PDB file of C-alpha atoms in Angstrom:
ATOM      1  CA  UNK A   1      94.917  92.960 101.845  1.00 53.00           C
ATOM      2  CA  UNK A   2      97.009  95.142  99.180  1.00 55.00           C
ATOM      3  CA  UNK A   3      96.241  98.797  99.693  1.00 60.00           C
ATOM      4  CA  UNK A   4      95.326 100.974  96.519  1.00 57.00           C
ATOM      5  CA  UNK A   5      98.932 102.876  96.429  1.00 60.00           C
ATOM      6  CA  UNK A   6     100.030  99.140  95.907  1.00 57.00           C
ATOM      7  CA  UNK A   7      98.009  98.170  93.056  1.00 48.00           C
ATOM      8  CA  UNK A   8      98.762 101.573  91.615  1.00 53.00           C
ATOM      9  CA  UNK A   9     102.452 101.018  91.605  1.00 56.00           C
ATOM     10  CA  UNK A  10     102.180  97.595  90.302  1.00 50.00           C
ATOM     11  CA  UNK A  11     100.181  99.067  87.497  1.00 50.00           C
ATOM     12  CA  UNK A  12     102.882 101.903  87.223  1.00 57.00           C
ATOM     13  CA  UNK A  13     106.118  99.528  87.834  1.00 59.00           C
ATOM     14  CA  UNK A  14     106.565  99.183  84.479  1.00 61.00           C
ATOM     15  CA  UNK A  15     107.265 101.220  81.279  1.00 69.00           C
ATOM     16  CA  UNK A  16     105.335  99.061  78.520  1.00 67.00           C
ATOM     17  CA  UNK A  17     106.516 101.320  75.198  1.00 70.00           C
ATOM     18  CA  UNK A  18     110.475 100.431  76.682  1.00 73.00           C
ATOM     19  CA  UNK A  19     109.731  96.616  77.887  1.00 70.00           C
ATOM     20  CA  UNK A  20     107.886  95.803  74.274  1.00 73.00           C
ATOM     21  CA  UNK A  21     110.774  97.270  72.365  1.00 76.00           C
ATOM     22  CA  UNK A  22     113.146  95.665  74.852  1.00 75.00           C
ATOM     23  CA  UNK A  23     111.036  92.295  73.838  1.00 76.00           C
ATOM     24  CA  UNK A  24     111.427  92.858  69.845  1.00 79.00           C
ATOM     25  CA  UNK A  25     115.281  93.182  70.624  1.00 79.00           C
ATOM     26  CA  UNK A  26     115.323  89.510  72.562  1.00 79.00           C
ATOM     27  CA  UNK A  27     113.372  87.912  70.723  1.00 80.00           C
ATOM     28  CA  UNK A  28     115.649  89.346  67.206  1.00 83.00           C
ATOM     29  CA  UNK A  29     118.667  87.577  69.084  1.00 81.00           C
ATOM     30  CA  UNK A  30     117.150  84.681  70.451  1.00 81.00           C
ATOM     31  CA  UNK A  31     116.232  84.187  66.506  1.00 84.00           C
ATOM     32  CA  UNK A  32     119.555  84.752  65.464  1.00 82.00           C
ATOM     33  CA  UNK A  33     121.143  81.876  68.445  1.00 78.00           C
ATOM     34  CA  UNK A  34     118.982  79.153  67.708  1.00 81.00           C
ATOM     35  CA  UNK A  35     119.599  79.694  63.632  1.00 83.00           C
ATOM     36  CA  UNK A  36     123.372  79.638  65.209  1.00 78.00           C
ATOM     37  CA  UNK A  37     122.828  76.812  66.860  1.00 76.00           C
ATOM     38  CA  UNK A  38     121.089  74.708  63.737  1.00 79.00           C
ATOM     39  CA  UNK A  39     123.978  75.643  61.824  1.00 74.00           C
ATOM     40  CA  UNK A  40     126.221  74.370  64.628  1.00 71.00           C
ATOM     41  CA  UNK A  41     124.280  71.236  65.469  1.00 75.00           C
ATOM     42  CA  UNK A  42     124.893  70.556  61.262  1.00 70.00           C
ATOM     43  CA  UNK A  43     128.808  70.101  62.261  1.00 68.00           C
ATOM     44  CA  UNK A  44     128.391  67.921  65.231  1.00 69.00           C
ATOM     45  CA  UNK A  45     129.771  64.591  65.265  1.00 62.00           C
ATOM     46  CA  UNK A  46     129.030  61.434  67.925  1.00 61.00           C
ATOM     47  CA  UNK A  47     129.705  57.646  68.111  1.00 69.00           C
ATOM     48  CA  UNK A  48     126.465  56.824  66.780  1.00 71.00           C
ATOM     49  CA  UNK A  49     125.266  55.042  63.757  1.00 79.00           C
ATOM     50  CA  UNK A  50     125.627  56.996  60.658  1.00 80.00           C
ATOM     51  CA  UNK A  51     121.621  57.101  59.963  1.00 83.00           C
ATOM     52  CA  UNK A  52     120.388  57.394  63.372  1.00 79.00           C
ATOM     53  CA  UNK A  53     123.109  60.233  63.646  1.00 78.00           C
ATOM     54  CA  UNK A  54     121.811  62.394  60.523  1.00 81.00           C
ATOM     55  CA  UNK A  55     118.341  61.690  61.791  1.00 82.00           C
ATOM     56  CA  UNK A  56     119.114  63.089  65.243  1.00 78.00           C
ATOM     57  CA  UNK A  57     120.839  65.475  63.581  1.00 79.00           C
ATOM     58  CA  UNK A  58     117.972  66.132  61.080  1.00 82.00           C
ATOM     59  CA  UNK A  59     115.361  66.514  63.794  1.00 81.00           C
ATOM     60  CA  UNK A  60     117.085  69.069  66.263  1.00 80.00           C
ATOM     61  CA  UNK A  61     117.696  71.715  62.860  1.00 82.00           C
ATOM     62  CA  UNK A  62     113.818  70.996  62.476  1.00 80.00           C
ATOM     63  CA  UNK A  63     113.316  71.550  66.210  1.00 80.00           C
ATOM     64  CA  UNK A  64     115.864  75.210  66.271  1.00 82.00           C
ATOM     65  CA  UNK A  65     115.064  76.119  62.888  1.00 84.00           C
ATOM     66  CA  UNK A  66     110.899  75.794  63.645  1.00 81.00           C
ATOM     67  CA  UNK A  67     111.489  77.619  66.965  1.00 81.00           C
ATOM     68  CA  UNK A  68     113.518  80.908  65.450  1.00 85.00           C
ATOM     69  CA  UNK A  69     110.848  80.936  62.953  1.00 83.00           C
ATOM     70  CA  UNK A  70     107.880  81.194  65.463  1.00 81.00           C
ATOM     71  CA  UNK A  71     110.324  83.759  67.537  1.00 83.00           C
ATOM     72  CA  UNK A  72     110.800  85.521  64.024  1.00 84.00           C
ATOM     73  CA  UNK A  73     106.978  85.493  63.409  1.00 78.00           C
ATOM     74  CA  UNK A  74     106.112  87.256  66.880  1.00 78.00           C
ATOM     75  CA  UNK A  75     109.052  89.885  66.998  1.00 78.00           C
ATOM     76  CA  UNK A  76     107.616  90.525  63.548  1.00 76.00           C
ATOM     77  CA  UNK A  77     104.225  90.905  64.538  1.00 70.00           C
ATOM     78  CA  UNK A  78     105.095  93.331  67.872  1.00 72.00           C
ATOM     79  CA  UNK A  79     107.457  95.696  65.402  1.00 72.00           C
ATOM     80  CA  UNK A  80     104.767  95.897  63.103  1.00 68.00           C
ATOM     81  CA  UNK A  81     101.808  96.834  65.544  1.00 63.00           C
ATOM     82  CA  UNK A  82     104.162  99.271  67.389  1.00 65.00           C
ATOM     83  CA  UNK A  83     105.771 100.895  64.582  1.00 66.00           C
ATOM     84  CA  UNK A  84     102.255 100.993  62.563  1.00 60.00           C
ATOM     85  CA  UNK A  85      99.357 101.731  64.588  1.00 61.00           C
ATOM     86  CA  UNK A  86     100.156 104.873  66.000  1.00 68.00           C
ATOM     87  CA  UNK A  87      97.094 104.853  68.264  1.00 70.00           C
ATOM     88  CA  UNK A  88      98.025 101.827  70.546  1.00 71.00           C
ATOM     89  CA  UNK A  89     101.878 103.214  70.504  1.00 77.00           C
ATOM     90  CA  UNK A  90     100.673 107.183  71.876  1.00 82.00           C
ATOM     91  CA  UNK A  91      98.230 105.181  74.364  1.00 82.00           C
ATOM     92  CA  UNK A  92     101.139 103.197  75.057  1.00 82.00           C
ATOM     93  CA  UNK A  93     103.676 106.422  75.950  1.00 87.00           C
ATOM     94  CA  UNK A  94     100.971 108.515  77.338  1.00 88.00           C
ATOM     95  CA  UNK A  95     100.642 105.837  80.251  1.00 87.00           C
ATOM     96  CA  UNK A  96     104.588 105.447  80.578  1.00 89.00           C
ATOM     97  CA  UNK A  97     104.068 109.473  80.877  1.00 92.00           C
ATOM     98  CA  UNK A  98     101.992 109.118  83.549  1.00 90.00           C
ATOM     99  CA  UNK A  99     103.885 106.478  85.047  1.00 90.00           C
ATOM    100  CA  UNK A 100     106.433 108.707  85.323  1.00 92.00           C
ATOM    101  CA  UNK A 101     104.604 111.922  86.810  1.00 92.00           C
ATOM    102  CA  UNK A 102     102.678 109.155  89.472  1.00 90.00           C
ATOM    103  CA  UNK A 103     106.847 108.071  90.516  1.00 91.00           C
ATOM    104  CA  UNK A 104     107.866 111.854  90.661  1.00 92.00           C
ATOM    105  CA  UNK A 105     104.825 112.945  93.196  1.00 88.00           C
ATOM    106  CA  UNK A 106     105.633 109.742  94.961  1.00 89.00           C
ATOM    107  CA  UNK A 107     109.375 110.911  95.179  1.00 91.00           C
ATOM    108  CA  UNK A 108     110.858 109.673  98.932  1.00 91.00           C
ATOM    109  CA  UNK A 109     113.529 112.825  98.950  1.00 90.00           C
ATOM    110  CA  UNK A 110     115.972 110.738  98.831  1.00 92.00           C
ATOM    111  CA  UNK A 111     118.533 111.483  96.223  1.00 94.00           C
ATOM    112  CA  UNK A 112     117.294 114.015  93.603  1.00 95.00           C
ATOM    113  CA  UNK A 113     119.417 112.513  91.148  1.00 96.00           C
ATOM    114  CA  UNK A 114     116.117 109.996  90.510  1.00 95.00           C
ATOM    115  CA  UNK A 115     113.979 112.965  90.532  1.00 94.00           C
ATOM    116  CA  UNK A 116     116.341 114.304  87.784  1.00 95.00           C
ATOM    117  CA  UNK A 117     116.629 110.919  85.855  1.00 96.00           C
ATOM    118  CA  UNK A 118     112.725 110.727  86.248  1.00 95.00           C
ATOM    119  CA  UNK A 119     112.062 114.103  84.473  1.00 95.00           C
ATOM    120  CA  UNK A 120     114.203 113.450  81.652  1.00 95.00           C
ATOM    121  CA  UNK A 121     112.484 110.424  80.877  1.00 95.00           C
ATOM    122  CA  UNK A 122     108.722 112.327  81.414  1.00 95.00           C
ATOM    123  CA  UNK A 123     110.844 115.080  78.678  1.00 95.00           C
ATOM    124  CA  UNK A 124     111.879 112.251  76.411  1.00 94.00           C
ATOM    125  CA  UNK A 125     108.179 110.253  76.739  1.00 94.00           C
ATOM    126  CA  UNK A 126     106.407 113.555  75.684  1.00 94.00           C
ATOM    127  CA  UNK A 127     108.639 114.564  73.172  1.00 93.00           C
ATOM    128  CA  UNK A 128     107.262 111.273  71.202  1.00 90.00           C
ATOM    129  CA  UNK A 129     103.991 112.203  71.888  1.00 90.00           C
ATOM    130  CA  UNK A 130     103.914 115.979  71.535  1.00 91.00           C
ATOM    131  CA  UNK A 131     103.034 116.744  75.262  1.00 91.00           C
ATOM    132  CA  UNK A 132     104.705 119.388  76.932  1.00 91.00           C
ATOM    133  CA  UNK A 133     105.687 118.358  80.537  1.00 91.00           C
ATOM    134  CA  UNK A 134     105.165 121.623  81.921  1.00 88.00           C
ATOM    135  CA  UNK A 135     101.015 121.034  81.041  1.00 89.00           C
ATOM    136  CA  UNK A 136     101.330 118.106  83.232  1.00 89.00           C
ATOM    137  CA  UNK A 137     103.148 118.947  85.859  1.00 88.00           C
ATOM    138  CA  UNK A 138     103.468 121.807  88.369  1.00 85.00           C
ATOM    139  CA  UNK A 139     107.260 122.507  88.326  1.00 82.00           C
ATOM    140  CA  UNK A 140     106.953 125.147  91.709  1.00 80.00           C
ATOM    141  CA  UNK A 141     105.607 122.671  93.265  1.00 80.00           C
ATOM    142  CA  UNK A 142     107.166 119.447  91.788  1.00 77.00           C
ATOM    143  CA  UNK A 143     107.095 117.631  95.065  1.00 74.00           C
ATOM    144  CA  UNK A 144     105.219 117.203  98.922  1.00 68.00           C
ATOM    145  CA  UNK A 145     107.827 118.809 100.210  1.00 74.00           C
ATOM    146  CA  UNK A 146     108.216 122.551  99.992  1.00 80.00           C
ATOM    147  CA  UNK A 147     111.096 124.298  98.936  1.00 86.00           C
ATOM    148  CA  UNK A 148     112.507 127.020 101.189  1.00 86.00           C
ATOM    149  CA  UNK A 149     110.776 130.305  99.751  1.00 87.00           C
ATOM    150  CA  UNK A 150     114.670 131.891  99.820  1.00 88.00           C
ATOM    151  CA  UNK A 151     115.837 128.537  97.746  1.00 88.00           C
ATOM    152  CA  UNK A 152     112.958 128.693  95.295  1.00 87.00           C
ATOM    153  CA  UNK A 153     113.773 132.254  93.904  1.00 88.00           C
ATOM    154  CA  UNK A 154     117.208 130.600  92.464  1.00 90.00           C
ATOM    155  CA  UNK A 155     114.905 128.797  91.321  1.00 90.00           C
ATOM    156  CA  UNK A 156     114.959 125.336  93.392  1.00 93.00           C
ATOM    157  CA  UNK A 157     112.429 122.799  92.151  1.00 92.00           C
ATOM    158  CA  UNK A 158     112.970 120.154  95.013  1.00 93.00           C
ATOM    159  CA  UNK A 159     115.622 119.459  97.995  1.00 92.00           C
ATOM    160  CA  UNK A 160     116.877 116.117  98.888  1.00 92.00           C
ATOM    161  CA  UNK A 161     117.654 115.040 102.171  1.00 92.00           C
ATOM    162  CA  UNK A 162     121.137 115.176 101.737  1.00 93.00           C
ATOM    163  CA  UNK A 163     120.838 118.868 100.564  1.00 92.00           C
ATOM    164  CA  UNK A 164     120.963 118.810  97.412  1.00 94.00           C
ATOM    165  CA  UNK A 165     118.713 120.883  94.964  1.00 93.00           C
ATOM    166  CA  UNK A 166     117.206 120.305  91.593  1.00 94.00           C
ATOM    167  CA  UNK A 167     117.816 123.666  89.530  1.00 94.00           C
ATOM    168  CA  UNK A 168     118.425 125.125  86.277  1.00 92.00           C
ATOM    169  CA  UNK A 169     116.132 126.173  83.304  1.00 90.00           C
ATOM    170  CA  UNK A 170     115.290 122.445  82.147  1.00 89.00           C
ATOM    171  CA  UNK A 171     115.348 120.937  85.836  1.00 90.00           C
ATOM    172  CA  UNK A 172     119.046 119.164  85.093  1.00 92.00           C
ATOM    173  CA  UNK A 173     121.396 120.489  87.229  1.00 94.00           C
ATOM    174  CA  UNK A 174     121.968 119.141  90.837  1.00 96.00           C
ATOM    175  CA  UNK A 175     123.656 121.624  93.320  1.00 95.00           C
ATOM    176  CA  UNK A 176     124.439 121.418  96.935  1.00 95.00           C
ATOM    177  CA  UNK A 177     122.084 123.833  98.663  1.00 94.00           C
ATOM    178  CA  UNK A 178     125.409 126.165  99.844  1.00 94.00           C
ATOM    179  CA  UNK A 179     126.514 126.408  96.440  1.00 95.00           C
ATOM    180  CA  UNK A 180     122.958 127.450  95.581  1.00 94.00           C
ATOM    181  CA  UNK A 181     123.527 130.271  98.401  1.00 93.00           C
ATOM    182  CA  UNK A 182     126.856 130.965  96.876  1.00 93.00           C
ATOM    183  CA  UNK A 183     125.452 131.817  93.385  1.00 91.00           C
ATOM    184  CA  UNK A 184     122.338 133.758  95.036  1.00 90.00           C
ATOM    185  CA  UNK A 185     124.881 136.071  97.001  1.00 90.00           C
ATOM    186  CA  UNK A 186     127.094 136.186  93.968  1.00 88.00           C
ATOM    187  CA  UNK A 187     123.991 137.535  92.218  1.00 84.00           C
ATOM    188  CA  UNK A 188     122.791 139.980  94.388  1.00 82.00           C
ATOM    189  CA  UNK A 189     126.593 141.703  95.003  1.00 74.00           C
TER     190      UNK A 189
END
């Protein structure tokens, strides 16, 4: 039987404001093939009779041309309710926000790099929105694991397992933890 933390990052696993936009993009060039592809199909030539050829030939236009109009109609229909009702769109990038504060706690200390990639995107997310990620999340104490007290007056906001520390005023710059000591002695000489 799944455990909760299971269903919560299948719930979590994916950014819906990103994948629907992704989906408007597809579906825009999966328009534009298949009208390619009627206009192509109009130049074909085979050995068959002349009238069963330009009915075959007829029929698959039909066929493409139909299909990159119902394709049209939806990616139509998903820029319009994204771009126009603001409501669904901030409910929309308030969960991806969340999202991404539920895969920062859940960091493995790994590679901070993520953690760093991960905050941007919270920064970016709330910046559409008007949240400010420091409301929603706990910076000293960004992850499970503590920092060092001696690291965390740099400041350090988390340490990976391969010593390296998340730093600097808008949580972007990675530094090995010894050149983190190096620029704490070079501050207090």
């Amino acid at each position: 039987m799944p455990k909760q933390s299971e269903y919560m990052e299948a719930f979590f696993g994916v950014e819906l404001n990103t994948k629907f936009e992704d989906m408007i993009s597809e579906l825009k060039d999966a328009e534009e093939n298949l009208k390619e592809l009627s206009t192509e199909i109009g130049t074909l030539t085979q050995s068959l009779a002349p009238e069963e050829f330009k009915e075959l030939i007829k029929e698959c236009r039909a066929i493409s041309y139909e299909n990159a109009q119902q394709i049209k109609d939806v990616r139509t229909f998903l820029d319009f309710y994204l771009k126009s009702d603001k409501t669904s769109t901030h409910i929309i990038l308030e969960r991806d926000a969340y999202m991404k504060i539920y895969q920062i706690f859940k960091w493995d200390g790994a590679d901070v790099r993520d953690l760093k990639r991960w905050i941007k995107e919270l920064k970016e997310i709330c910046e559409k929105i008007g949240l400010n990620p420091r409301d929603l999340i706990n910076f000293k104490k960004l992850t499970a694991q503590p920092v060092p007290d001696e690291l965390a007056k740099f400041p350090v906001y988390a340490l990976d397992k391969q010593g390296y520390c998340l730093t600097g005023p808008a949580f972007d710059i990675v530094m090995h933890i010894d050149e983190v000591r190096e620029k704490m002695e070079e501050n207090n000489s």
